[in-house]
């Protein structure tokens, strides 16, 4: 079926049409739930229709997935790595199209759309290497003729619930590692980015089919809260990786814990950049611009708070206001655009309401502060002067709104940085080693990401990604994040004939 | 003040008297809560009185602890290790007395009491080494002139809530590591083992004082659910390590999660031993005896289910029944005793009630099944033939009751092993490598502890201790358990003048 | 230029012609040394001509390489990984042709030829992952305001001297890791496999060129002992990885050590398979066949000694003799062939001479023992009954000659296994855990590779490959072998204002 | 037997008398070699006599040690750790006496003498922890039903040859780790510090005896080059750890390699401190003083070259000359002394000769340059202005002689730093992150120890100690140095019934 607009025709190159079935269950595309329309946030017009999954689709998918899990966990890890390598290669051949789709459906600018897909490719490459390094340990036993092994085994099935702002990269972080670790993946993408969910799934499914593996190793549903809740409650799913708001995250956690499942939470951030008096100011200004305006302020790592040392407060602010003036707003797929629309008209309304609250709490709008009249969900990039003690500053307003604050000492700046419930990302700009090491040390930032002279956003996959406190404590991507996708067994093997007891105990 | 009985006089050597203040707050012993009596489970007579903490005591202790945390986290880790080394040495000098106290107040036999204290000493030695190995990572950055460091910083304050069955070892697992990791420790021992809580605290306090460190680095409360709840709710406590029942554990988890804190749960086990047809039967029988009768069946790793291959079913059972007959029951401090009393008269009642339910669900008592008339809380070591499908078999009855079942294939045995909500410990007896590796692999036991030819209990400290599913997922003692006591920060430091972005993104 | 035979024409698909320049120096193919002829060992007829490098070629290459090293070591490791990924993909597209060339020029059977190339591809995939995991450590310092980092930096240039028997896989082991570690590679292939050297180099060079990197990052020479010695003496080459005989290896080591360089030696093996009385005999026989006859006995991991428990001695021997009878000898590129020619006519002569010595030392030829009259270098697969105490048994005869010996106890078998100067690979066939753990433990095999129920050969890349004693002690491929390709720096950074000293020393 | 002087009587508290047998072989003190006199370097008068070992003593000791090795390697590592813990405690009780003996016999000042013993105690504590963490790996196998284990097994016997300048700490680095790794230790101390060798050995022997272990686990010889050579040649000694000169080190290496043994070399350093224009100059001056004058310039990490940025050249030099004037020279055991004697009168002669060469090569003596007339081996602390291109600057003159040089750029300073054959330690003083990370990165210092804002000497045990190039490449103490004391085995266990081959090869 043809698309409404010619510029959407590239979507057929990644398996999409104007109406799409939204569930990949047991190797079949089907869907018996409500029909939803995928909308272009730049003009709020339809791109294509998607049929979401029903409860029956879900159950059918999970049954197939459970069967597939028994097989997949027995495939040697390096062989699983080879499958993930092929997924990376499949993505490489469709990098441009997928990137454009991300830009089209989510609304972020094209370089960021392509960057997001590149990140999954990087994750694939990384995971292939990992597939030969999911190492357990041989630990010295205190008992003769005993071997102590720490084994890492697959969990079985990992549920991944992702958000609209990174409609495929977060799946990439989770699925690449979950798969090499021997788990099947059940994915529910965001309800407003179903085309990306379908396109990604088709590429992955293609690889599984080519290798004659059970297709249900990767099971995917377009759908809303119903499907999400089904995943949270499903005892067949050992780990639920959830990306989204603190509120929903806590709910998911409660449900999953109740059934003794594991959670990996990537919840809200409320990320600050501190600029010290010795900072490289042009570097800081460019970083803040990228961190506050990039992805229209809809990254979990978006910089929302700018803490400026009093001595350079005005200077930084002036340069930043100047930079904001030059931000090109418009069609995210157009070359040169830095600020696209918010993802939905709802988001735009929340922005408007947020600005009102800001004002009512004494915030002073230095630039921006209004929505932009147009077909799309565009708003002005906004800078607000406000006290760190206001309530609004403790919350995550998912829009390009930056709160600016003044401080006098490093100590004070760190206290403000740490004074919000969230603990995802944070940055300082300075050239002094004593400040750098204080900042990354026991009495520095309390976040999971603690940067120096770079923005709060734009993480590399080699490190662990995630945050503390209300951000949920999960870690994805690099370092030893893979351990969350496996279960650890401490195994002591007695290969002798005696029964010596630990701690030298005698019994009987 | 003198003790009621002469045989309790050794308690004065570890700082106890007939009436004791139960809270160590900011370096002072005080307590303004209810007065409780510590009772000898072997005769239900008073040993000494303890004044528990009040809400005010708690708040005063936590304020001091918060201040101490700022200092302690700045002490270099190897210096913290030296303090823990001294704690180990202090325990060494009082090993016999502490071991006797554990036996006296908890009711376990003396060798187990001493073994429990030895385990803390081992943990101290281990942690000293660890204090120079709490290593972060230097991870290659994809960006020129960028350094990526994974730093591990202290959490601040760790709350430790322990249970009566290991009244001090579990504190040792947590505190030794929490301390070298730079955290202050707040301990609430079990309400029925306050003397151990006080004696342990005095030894630790002595070391802190000798080193002129803030005494509130270690803060300790005798108390009940009130204090426990206060710890769970306290936002100053970043991590709550809880050992106890699934029911209470889930509650603690919900409260702690709600305030965005971390939990480390060590909840119930329901541990099976599988005996294959090729097993070394005398080894298996001795192991089952230790695992089912040791600590009067009150270890979280106690063997509660015995799965026997049909071909050796009767043989093993006969030998086991024979062994049970020879179990010497009596005063736990007496040489030769293998089975002491249950910890409380409540426990004895639960045992009686449990036996009733067992019978009502078709369980056949092969030996034991009754309480023993005496002053103390003694019960008979019990073996029950029962179907794995009954409800009672899915629960943890904290007493020396062993369920025996028959199986035909390895597959079936593993399924039974994995069919309970709990996932702590498990063992198989066999000499076949293919069975051993299947058992410890993806489709084997789903527990955190997976043994071969040794009992379910009696773990070494070098491995990680803990379990999956309803057991809570926490890991204590060895391996990289220390990571749970620290917060991880992924730090990217730009020391150049450019601002290259990850994934090769261009922005502006 | 066309090839003499039509069946060689596939060589043009991998950049070869009938006459080839043998050095890739600074991005140019040139060569001013002697002209050598590459010969097909199956018929001793010319395949193509190669011009080897001269001393001037070497010097020119090394100058370019030194310049390239300054650039390459500054490329971020994950970017280096991306280059290695592309090398892997380049190899994938030419897998069949390269595999056939290996079979043609070296003489191993086609499945082994292709397997060898596949191994490099695997190494590439593995190294890509590694490029984000070449982690240093952040180690706790005992001094306040001090950070201790263990950094891993590139060495600069790694020289790789490989042998004829794995004419490209060994390059792959070394080069993939050396490159991601930030080193330039200087390769000297075996003098008798120059076409493989050239074909491999062309594929790698193509990738470097496509990425606009200095081509001298990979520098390659066809040549003989002169070039080898130049590499050994060259102070610009920090690490020399040498694969070959003990004699030459010791010489290389002496020269390199004298100039304070590092060596990574992979020297001779003399590998035993032990078959216990409880072994799966058909599995053992198939393993011995592959290990003793595969690659015509010219693997460093070839099984040369078969130790049979007296109780199954005759049974194993009978089955083995039977299997030997069915070995198809002939053109290695033909389907079904199991035994191709020895690599050179020299090798055939050494075989003949070896057989003489064997006989003179009391060896009894059970099968084989003769050369096969033909144009090629074919010899019979040979089994010899001989005492473990003879001199010949302590040496590595590079041909399909298997010494069979009898033993009575495990202890005796291990002693025989360990009684040779070499310490590369070893295997035992048994199903008893107590034997398995003894074998891999402190008093078991003294080799670097210690297998159970698989042959001595056929290692996976995820583990470290290499051996002890006369085998040289180097480790290649997986595990932490990469550390050999980097230099470690222990860095202590004082970011405070004080100067506390380690061990609490006061000075002045 | 009483000592000549009353102030030596403390020696009897650590088992010494005026005449001592110098070998501890198989648990017996004996010695049949030459008698040597231990001399106080502060006055060149005898302290006590020692009988050195003969070839027969050596052989007897090694035979006992070989027997002991078989037992010791079977003791579980954590039990070995417990022995090392007890050694640490034994040292703690004699810390003052041993420290004084080090000061007396070696000549270093008392705080350094005590610090040296403290370092061994720290190593003991560290090694105890390590004894439960000598972890191998469980590596994912690419083959179904295969387990890949990387095992670390003891080497057997480790020979340790130490130098006079750290007469016991270097033994501590090696022995603590060698012992927990399961090796017996054979120690030859320096010929001029036999009393320390004996005293240390007695303490260790006492612990072994108390634990009923074979005393030959620790075997120790007083002796000279003969014993050293015997160790180098002895095939029973798998690893020889040698500390000393480059010349002797290369010789040892050649002999050990020839017999296929392993070497761990800690040879000469020639360590530079670079002071950048932004440095904290008082911090730098204090550091240089400690690094150049401490231990009378006889540490391998002594700062021998001072590289000053031209802009602060004179300022630093003036302050340094001022500091040198205040250095108190005299009896090392006297409070306040900073500079004791050189170790021998030979050393003093070498100093004199060195000064002559310095002058002849254009060096300008800024302070010092003469020996001090006295009974002891005292020399003046000396600063020399000299070109980095002179020959003498490339050598290690083991005395308190500091070469000062001027540079203009960081690049130049690093080049000078790296321009000597040795590669042990190096420091920079700066506060700029870009310089710090350049310095510790691929194009920075080429040494094994790369410091910032601390001296070249005074390493902590948690990091790996050792150097590159002519320094020999060994690493001792912390990090994963323990791997050098074990042999690695890559073990693949097939527990299935099939024989799949790596790289997917089909054979037959």
mmCIF file with all atom_site columns, N, CA and C in Angstrom, chain C residues 204-250:
data_model
loop_
_atom_site.group_PDB
_atom_site.id
_atom_site.type_symbol
_atom_site.label_atom_id
_atom_site.label_alt_id
_atom_site.label_comp_id
_atom_site.label_asym_id
_atom_site.label_entity_id
_atom_site.label_seq_id
_atom_site.pdbx_PDB_ins_code
_atom_site.Cartn_x
_atom_site.Cartn_y
_atom_site.Cartn_z
_atom_site.occupancy
_atom_site.B_iso_or_equiv
_atom_site.pdbx_formal_charge
_atom_site.auth_seq_id
_atom_site.auth_comp_id
_atom_site.auth_asym_id
_atom_site.auth_atom_id
_atom_site.pdbx_PDB_model_num
ATOM 1   N N  . UNK C 1 204 ? 44.242 -6.219  4.130  1.00 0.00 ? 204 UNK C N  1
ATOM 2   C CA . UNK C 1 204 ? 44.363 -5.281  5.260  1.00 0.00 ? 204 UNK C CA 1
ATOM 3   C C  . UNK C 1 204 ? 44.694 -3.883  4.737  1.00 0.00 ? 204 UNK C C  1
ATOM 4   N N  . UNK C 1 205 ? 45.620 -3.835  3.772  1.00 0.00 ? 205 UNK C N  1
ATOM 5   C CA . UNK C 1 205 ? 46.015 -2.543  3.212  1.00 0.00 ? 205 UNK C CA 1
ATOM 6   C C  . UNK C 1 205 ? 44.819 -1.836  2.598  1.00 0.00 ? 205 UNK C C  1
ATOM 7   N N  . UNK C 1 206 ? 43.970 -2.614  1.947  1.00 0.00 ? 206 UNK C N  1
ATOM 8   C CA . UNK C 1 206 ? 42.787 -2.023  1.328  1.00 0.00 ? 206 UNK C CA 1
ATOM 9   C C  . UNK C 1 206 ? 41.916 -1.292  2.347  1.00 0.00 ? 206 UNK C C  1
ATOM 10  N N  . UNK C 1 207 ? 41.779 -1.886  3.509  1.00 0.00 ? 207 UNK C N  1
ATOM 11  C CA . UNK C 1 207 ? 40.960 -1.267  4.554  1.00 0.00 ? 207 UNK C CA 1
ATOM 12  C C  . UNK C 1 207 ? 41.605 0.014   5.071  1.00 0.00 ? 207 UNK C C  1
ATOM 13  N N  . UNK C 1 208 ? 42.919 -0.032  5.293  1.00 0.00 ? 208 UNK C N  1
ATOM 14  C CA . UNK C 1 208 ? 43.612 1.169   5.784  1.00 0.00 ? 208 UNK C CA 1
ATOM 15  C C  . UNK C 1 208 ? 43.475 2.304   4.786  1.00 0.00 ? 208 UNK C C  1
ATOM 16  N N  . UNK C 1 209 ? 43.674 1.964   3.520  1.00 0.00 ? 209 UNK C N  1
ATOM 17  C CA . UNK C 1 209 ? 43.585 3.003   2.488  1.00 0.00 ? 209 UNK C CA 1
ATOM 18  C C  . UNK C 1 209 ? 42.183 3.613   2.434  1.00 0.00 ? 209 UNK C C  1
ATOM 19  N N  . UNK C 1 210 ? 41.176 2.757   2.456  1.00 0.00 ? 210 UNK C N  1
ATOM 20  C CA . UNK C 1 210 ? 39.801 3.249   2.389  1.00 0.00 ? 210 UNK C CA 1
ATOM 21  C C  . UNK C 1 210 ? 39.489 4.214   3.533  1.00 0.00 ? 210 UNK C C  1
ATOM 22  N N  . UNK C 1 211 ? 40.185 4.047   4.625  1.00 0.00 ? 211 UNK C N  1
ATOM 23  C CA . UNK C 1 211 ? 39.935 4.898   5.783  1.00 0.00 ? 211 UNK C CA 1
ATOM 24  C C  . UNK C 1 211 ? 40.931 6.045   5.903  1.00 0.00 ? 211 UNK C C  1
ATOM 25  N N  . UNK C 1 212 ? 41.739 6.228   4.838  1.00 0.00 ? 212 UNK C N  1
ATOM 26  C CA . UNK C 1 212 ? 42.713 7.321   4.842  1.00 0.00 ? 212 UNK C CA 1
ATOM 27  C C  . UNK C 1 212 ? 43.660 7.295   6.027  1.00 0.00 ? 212 UNK C C  1
ATOM 28  N N  . UNK C 1 213 ? 44.045 6.107   6.392  1.00 0.00 ? 213 UNK C N  1
ATOM 29  C CA . UNK C 1 213 ? 45.013 5.967   7.481  1.00 0.00 ? 213 UNK C CA 1
ATOM 30  C C  . UNK C 1 213 ? 46.385 5.706   6.884  1.00 0.00 ? 213 UNK C C  1
ATOM 31  N N  . UNK C 1 214 ? 47.449 6.034   7.594  1.00 0.00 ? 214 UNK C N  1
ATOM 32  C CA . UNK C 1 214 ? 48.793 5.749   7.088  1.00 0.00 ? 214 UNK C CA 1
ATOM 33  C C  . UNK C 1 214 ? 48.908 4.264   6.787  1.00 0.00 ? 214 UNK C C  1
ATOM 34  N N  . UNK C 1 215 ? 49.229 3.893   5.565  1.00 0.00 ? 215 UNK C N  1
ATOM 35  C CA . UNK C 1 215 ? 49.297 2.462   5.233  1.00 0.00 ? 215 UNK C CA 1
ATOM 36  C C  . UNK C 1 215 ? 50.355 1.725   6.034  1.00 0.00 ? 215 UNK C C  1
ATOM 37  N N  . UNK C 1 216 ? 51.388 2.442   6.469  1.00 0.00 ? 216 UNK C N  1
ATOM 38  C CA . UNK C 1 216 ? 52.468 1.753   7.186  1.00 0.00 ? 216 UNK C CA 1
ATOM 39  C C  . UNK C 1 216 ? 52.045 1.259   8.553  1.00 0.00 ? 216 UNK C C  1
ATOM 40  N N  . UNK C 1 217 ? 50.811 1.538   8.959  1.00 0.00 ? 217 UNK C N  1
ATOM 41  C CA . UNK C 1 217 ? 50.289 0.923   10.187 1.00 0.00 ? 217 UNK C CA 1
ATOM 42  C C  . UNK C 1 217 ? 50.424 -0.592  10.088 1.00 0.00 ? 217 UNK C C  1
ATOM 43  N N  . UNK C 1 218 ? 50.272 -1.084  8.874  1.00 0.00 ? 218 UNK C N  1
ATOM 44  C CA . UNK C 1 218 ? 50.540 -2.505  8.630  1.00 0.00 ? 218 UNK C CA 1
ATOM 45  C C  . UNK C 1 218 ? 51.657 -2.609  7.601  1.00 0.00 ? 218 UNK C C  1
ATOM 46  N N  . UNK C 1 219 ? 52.766 -3.142  8.033  1.00 0.00 ? 219 UNK C N  1
ATOM 47  C CA . UNK C 1 219 ? 53.954 -3.233  7.185  1.00 0.00 ? 219 UNK C CA 1
ATOM 48  C C  . UNK C 1 219 ? 54.319 -4.708  7.091  1.00 0.00 ? 219 UNK C C  1
ATOM 49  N N  . UNK C 1 220 ? 54.638 -5.146  5.897  1.00 0.00 ? 220 UNK C N  1
ATOM 50  C CA . UNK C 1 220 ? 54.765 -6.595  5.744  1.00 0.00 ? 220 UNK C CA 1
ATOM 51  C C  . UNK C 1 220 ? 55.905 -6.940  4.791  1.00 0.00 ? 220 UNK C C  1
ATOM 52  N N  . UNK C 1 221 ? 56.661 -7.964  5.157  1.00 0.00 ? 221 UNK C N  1
ATOM 53  C CA . UNK C 1 221 ? 57.828 -8.365  4.375  1.00 0.00 ? 221 UNK C CA 1
ATOM 54  C C  . UNK C 1 221 ? 57.811 -9.850  4.065  1.00 0.00 ? 221 UNK C C  1
ATOM 55  N N  . UNK C 1 222 ? 57.969 -10.194 2.813  1.00 0.00 ? 222 UNK C N  1
ATOM 56  C CA . UNK C 1 222 ? 58.361 -11.557 2.496  1.00 0.00 ? 222 UNK C CA 1
ATOM 57  C C  . UNK C 1 222 ? 59.872 -11.619 2.631  1.00 0.00 ? 222 UNK C C  1
ATOM 58  N N  . UNK C 1 223 ? 60.358 -12.660 3.245  1.00 0.00 ? 223 UNK C N  1
ATOM 59  C CA . UNK C 1 223 ? 61.804 -12.748 3.399  1.00 0.00 ? 223 UNK C CA 1
ATOM 60  C C  . UNK C 1 223 ? 62.177 -13.871 4.327  1.00 0.00 ? 223 UNK C C  1
ATOM 61  N N  . UNK C 1 224 ? 63.470 -14.003 4.554  1.00 0.00 ? 224 UNK C N  1
ATOM 62  C CA . UNK C 1 224 ? 63.970 -15.124 5.328  1.00 0.00 ? 224 UNK C CA 1
ATOM 63  C C  . UNK C 1 224 ? 64.613 -14.681 6.624  1.00 0.00 ? 224 UNK C C  1
ATOM 64  N N  . UNK C 1 225 ? 65.645 -15.379 7.011  1.00 0.00 ? 225 UNK C N  1
ATOM 65  C CA . UNK C 1 225 ? 66.285 -15.158 8.306  1.00 0.00 ? 225 UNK C CA 1
ATOM 66  C C  . UNK C 1 225 ? 66.826 -13.743 8.437  1.00 0.00 ? 225 UNK C C  1
ATOM 67  N N  . UNK C 1 226 ? 67.244 -13.131 7.335  1.00 0.00 ? 226 UNK C N  1
ATOM 68  C CA . UNK C 1 226 ? 67.791 -11.772 7.421  1.00 0.00 ? 226 UNK C CA 1
ATOM 69  C C  . UNK C 1 226 ? 66.764 -10.801 7.978  1.00 0.00 ? 226 UNK C C  1
ATOM 70  N N  . UNK C 1 227 ? 65.589 -10.875 7.375  1.00 0.00 ? 227 UNK C N  1
ATOM 71  C CA . UNK C 1 227 ? 64.532 -9.970  7.843  1.00 0.00 ? 227 UNK C CA 1
ATOM 72  C C  . UNK C 1 227 ? 64.159 -10.315 9.284  1.00 0.00 ? 227 UNK C C  1
ATOM 73  N N  . UNK C 1 228 ? 64.107 -11.594 9.576  1.00 0.00 ? 228 UNK C N  1
ATOM 74  C CA . UNK C 1 228 ? 63.783 -12.017 10.934 1.00 0.00 ? 228 UNK C CA 1
ATOM 75  C C  . UNK C 1 228 ? 64.767 -11.448 11.937 1.00 0.00 ? 228 UNK C C  1
ATOM 76  N N  . UNK C 1 229 ? 66.027 -11.529 11.586 1.00 0.00 ? 229 UNK C N  1
ATOM 77  C CA . UNK C 1 229 ? 67.047 -11.019 12.499 1.00 0.00 ? 229 UNK C CA 1
ATOM 78  C C  . UNK C 1 229 ? 66.969 -9.496  12.633 1.00 0.00 ? 229 UNK C C  1
ATOM 79  N N  . UNK C 1 230 ? 66.667 -8.854  11.521 1.00 0.00 ? 230 UNK C N  1
ATOM 80  C CA . UNK C 1 230 ? 66.532 -7.396  11.564 1.00 0.00 ? 230 UNK C CA 1
ATOM 81  C C  . UNK C 1 230 ? 65.426 -7.002  12.541 1.00 0.00 ? 230 UNK C C  1
ATOM 82  N N  . UNK C 1 231 ? 64.339 -7.746  12.497 1.00 0.00 ? 231 UNK C N  1
ATOM 83  C CA . UNK C 1 231 ? 63.226 -7.470  13.424 1.00 0.00 ? 231 UNK C CA 1
ATOM 84  C C  . UNK C 1 231 ? 63.668 -7.697  14.870 1.00 0.00 ? 231 UNK C C  1
ATOM 85  N N  . UNK C 1 232 ? 64.358 -8.803  15.081 1.00 0.00 ? 232 UNK C N  1
ATOM 86  C CA . UNK C 1 232 ? 64.786 -9.122  16.446 1.00 0.00 ? 232 UNK C CA 1
ATOM 87  C C  . UNK C 1 232 ? 65.690 -8.025  17.010 1.00 0.00 ? 232 UNK C C  1
ATOM 88  N N  . UNK C 1 233 ? 66.514 -7.465  16.149 1.00 0.00 ? 233 UNK C N  1
ATOM 89  C CA . UNK C 1 233 ? 67.479 -6.472  16.635 1.00 0.00 ? 233 UNK C CA 1
ATOM 90  C C  . UNK C 1 233 ? 66.937 -5.057  16.701 1.00 0.00 ? 233 UNK C C  1
ATOM 91  N N  . UNK C 1 234 ? 65.807 -4.828  16.079 1.00 0.00 ? 234 UNK C N  1
ATOM 92  C CA . UNK C 1 234 ? 65.349 -3.455  15.858 1.00 0.00 ? 234 UNK C CA 1
ATOM 93  C C  . UNK C 1 234 ? 64.768 -2.841  17.138 1.00 0.00 ? 234 UNK C C  1
ATOM 94  N N  . UNK C 1 235 ? 65.448 -1.843  17.664 1.00 0.00 ? 235 UNK C N  1
ATOM 95  C CA . UNK C 1 235 ? 64.982 -1.224  18.913 1.00 0.00 ? 235 UNK C CA 1
ATOM 96  C C  . UNK C 1 235 ? 63.663 -0.474  18.728 1.00 0.00 ? 235 UNK C C  1
ATOM 97  N N  . UNK C 1 236 ? 63.272 -0.236  17.492 1.00 0.00 ? 236 UNK C N  1
ATOM 98  C CA . UNK C 1 236 ? 61.976 0.418   17.281 1.00 0.00 ? 236 UNK C CA 1
ATOM 99  C C  . UNK C 1 236 ? 60.809 -0.529  17.522 1.00 0.00 ? 236 UNK C C  1
ATOM 100 N N  . UNK C 1 237 ? 61.110 -1.807  17.554 1.00 0.00 ? 237 UNK C N  1
ATOM 101 C CA . UNK C 1 237 ? 60.050 -2.807  17.731 1.00 0.00 ? 237 UNK C CA 1
ATOM 102 C C  . UNK C 1 237 ? 60.030 -3.252  19.193 1.00 0.00 ? 237 UNK C C  1
ATOM 103 N N  . UNK C 1 238 ? 59.006 -2.830  19.910 1.00 0.00 ? 238 UNK C N  1
ATOM 104 C CA . UNK C 1 238 ? 58.968 -3.062  21.360 1.00 0.00 ? 238 UNK C CA 1
ATOM 105 C C  . UNK C 1 238 ? 58.708 -4.515  21.702 1.00 0.00 ? 238 UNK C C  1
ATOM 106 N N  . UNK C 1 239 ? 57.897 -5.146  20.875 1.00 0.00 ? 239 UNK C N  1
ATOM 107 C CA . UNK C 1 239 ? 57.529 -6.529  21.164 1.00 0.00 ? 239 UNK C CA 1
ATOM 108 C C  . UNK C 1 239 ? 57.732 -7.354  19.903 1.00 0.00 ? 239 UNK C C  1
ATOM 109 N N  . UNK C 1 240 ? 58.407 -8.477  20.038 1.00 0.00 ? 240 UNK C N  1
ATOM 110 C CA . UNK C 1 240 ? 58.525 -9.413  18.924 1.00 0.00 ? 240 UNK C CA 1
ATOM 111 C C  . UNK C 1 240 ? 57.754 -10.672 19.281 1.00 0.00 ? 240 UNK C C  1
ATOM 112 N N  . UNK C 1 241 ? 56.720 -10.942 18.496 1.00 0.00 ? 241 UNK C N  1
ATOM 113 C CA . UNK C 1 241 ? 55.951 -12.157 18.685 1.00 0.00 ? 241 UNK C CA 1
ATOM 114 C C  . UNK C 1 241 ? 56.476 -13.176 17.681 1.00 0.00 ? 241 UNK C C  1
ATOM 115 N N  . UNK C 1 242 ? 57.041 -14.234 18.204 1.00 0.00 ? 242 UNK C N  1
ATOM 116 C CA . UNK C 1 242 ? 57.697 -15.215 17.336 1.00 0.00 ? 242 UNK C CA 1
ATOM 117 C C  . UNK C 1 242 ? 57.046 -16.580 17.485 1.00 0.00 ? 242 UNK C C  1
ATOM 118 N N  . UNK C 1 243 ? 56.705 -17.177 16.371 1.00 0.00 ? 243 UNK C N  1
ATOM 119 C CA . UNK C 1 243 ? 56.207 -18.550 16.362 1.00 0.00 ? 243 UNK C CA 1
ATOM 120 C C  . UNK C 1 243 ? 57.175 -19.406 15.574 1.00 0.00 ? 243 UNK C C  1
ATOM 121 N N  . UNK C 1 244 ? 57.640 -20.466 16.173 1.00 0.00 ? 244 UNK C N  1
ATOM 122 C CA . UNK C 1 244 ? 58.583 -21.328 15.457 1.00 0.00 ? 244 UNK C CA 1
ATOM 123 C C  . UNK C 1 244 ? 59.246 -22.305 16.403 1.00 0.00 ? 244 UNK C C  1
ATOM 124 N N  . UNK C 1 245 ? 60.448 -22.718 16.058 1.00 0.00 ? 245 UNK C N  1
ATOM 125 C CA . UNK C 1 245 ? 61.112 -23.759 16.834 1.00 0.00 ? 245 UNK C CA 1
ATOM 126 C C  . UNK C 1 245 ? 61.694 -23.198 18.118 1.00 0.00 ? 245 UNK C C  1
ATOM 127 N N  . UNK C 1 246 ? 61.922 -24.082 19.082 1.00 0.00 ? 246 UNK C N  1
ATOM 128 C CA . UNK C 1 246 ? 62.563 -23.701 20.335 1.00 0.00 ? 246 UNK C CA 1
ATOM 129 C C  . UNK C 1 246 ? 63.925 -23.090 20.062 1.00 0.00 ? 246 UNK C C  1
ATOM 130 N N  . UNK C 1 247 ? 64.651 -23.690 19.151 1.00 0.00 ? 247 UNK C N  1
ATOM 131 C CA . UNK C 1 247 ? 66.022 -23.244 18.904 1.00 0.00 ? 247 UNK C CA 1
ATOM 132 C C  . UNK C 1 247 ? 66.039 -21.799 18.423 1.00 0.00 ? 247 UNK C C  1
ATOM 133 N N  . UNK C 1 248 ? 65.277 -21.542 17.386 1.00 0.00 ? 248 UNK C N  1
ATOM 134 C CA . UNK C 1 248 ? 65.269 -20.180 16.862 1.00 0.00 ? 248 UNK C CA 1
ATOM 135 C C  . UNK C 1 248 ? 64.611 -19.234 17.873 1.00 0.00 ? 248 UNK C C  1
ATOM 136 N N  . UNK C 1 249 ? 63.602 -19.711 18.533 1.00 0.00 ? 249 UNK C N  1
ATOM 137 C CA . UNK C 1 249 ? 62.911 -18.878 19.518 1.00 0.00 ? 249 UNK C CA 1
ATOM 138 C C  . UNK C 1 249 ? 63.850 -18.388 20.614 1.00 0.00 ? 249 UNK C C  1
ATOM 139 N N  . UNK C 1 250 ? 64.677 -19.292 21.126 1.00 0.00 ? 250 UNK C N  1
ATOM 140 C CA . UNK C 1 250 ? 65.620 -18.901 22.170 1.00 0.00 ? 250 UNK C CA 1
ATOM 141 C C  . UNK C 1 250 ? 66.590 -17.851 21.655 1.00 0.00 ? 250 UNK C C  1
#
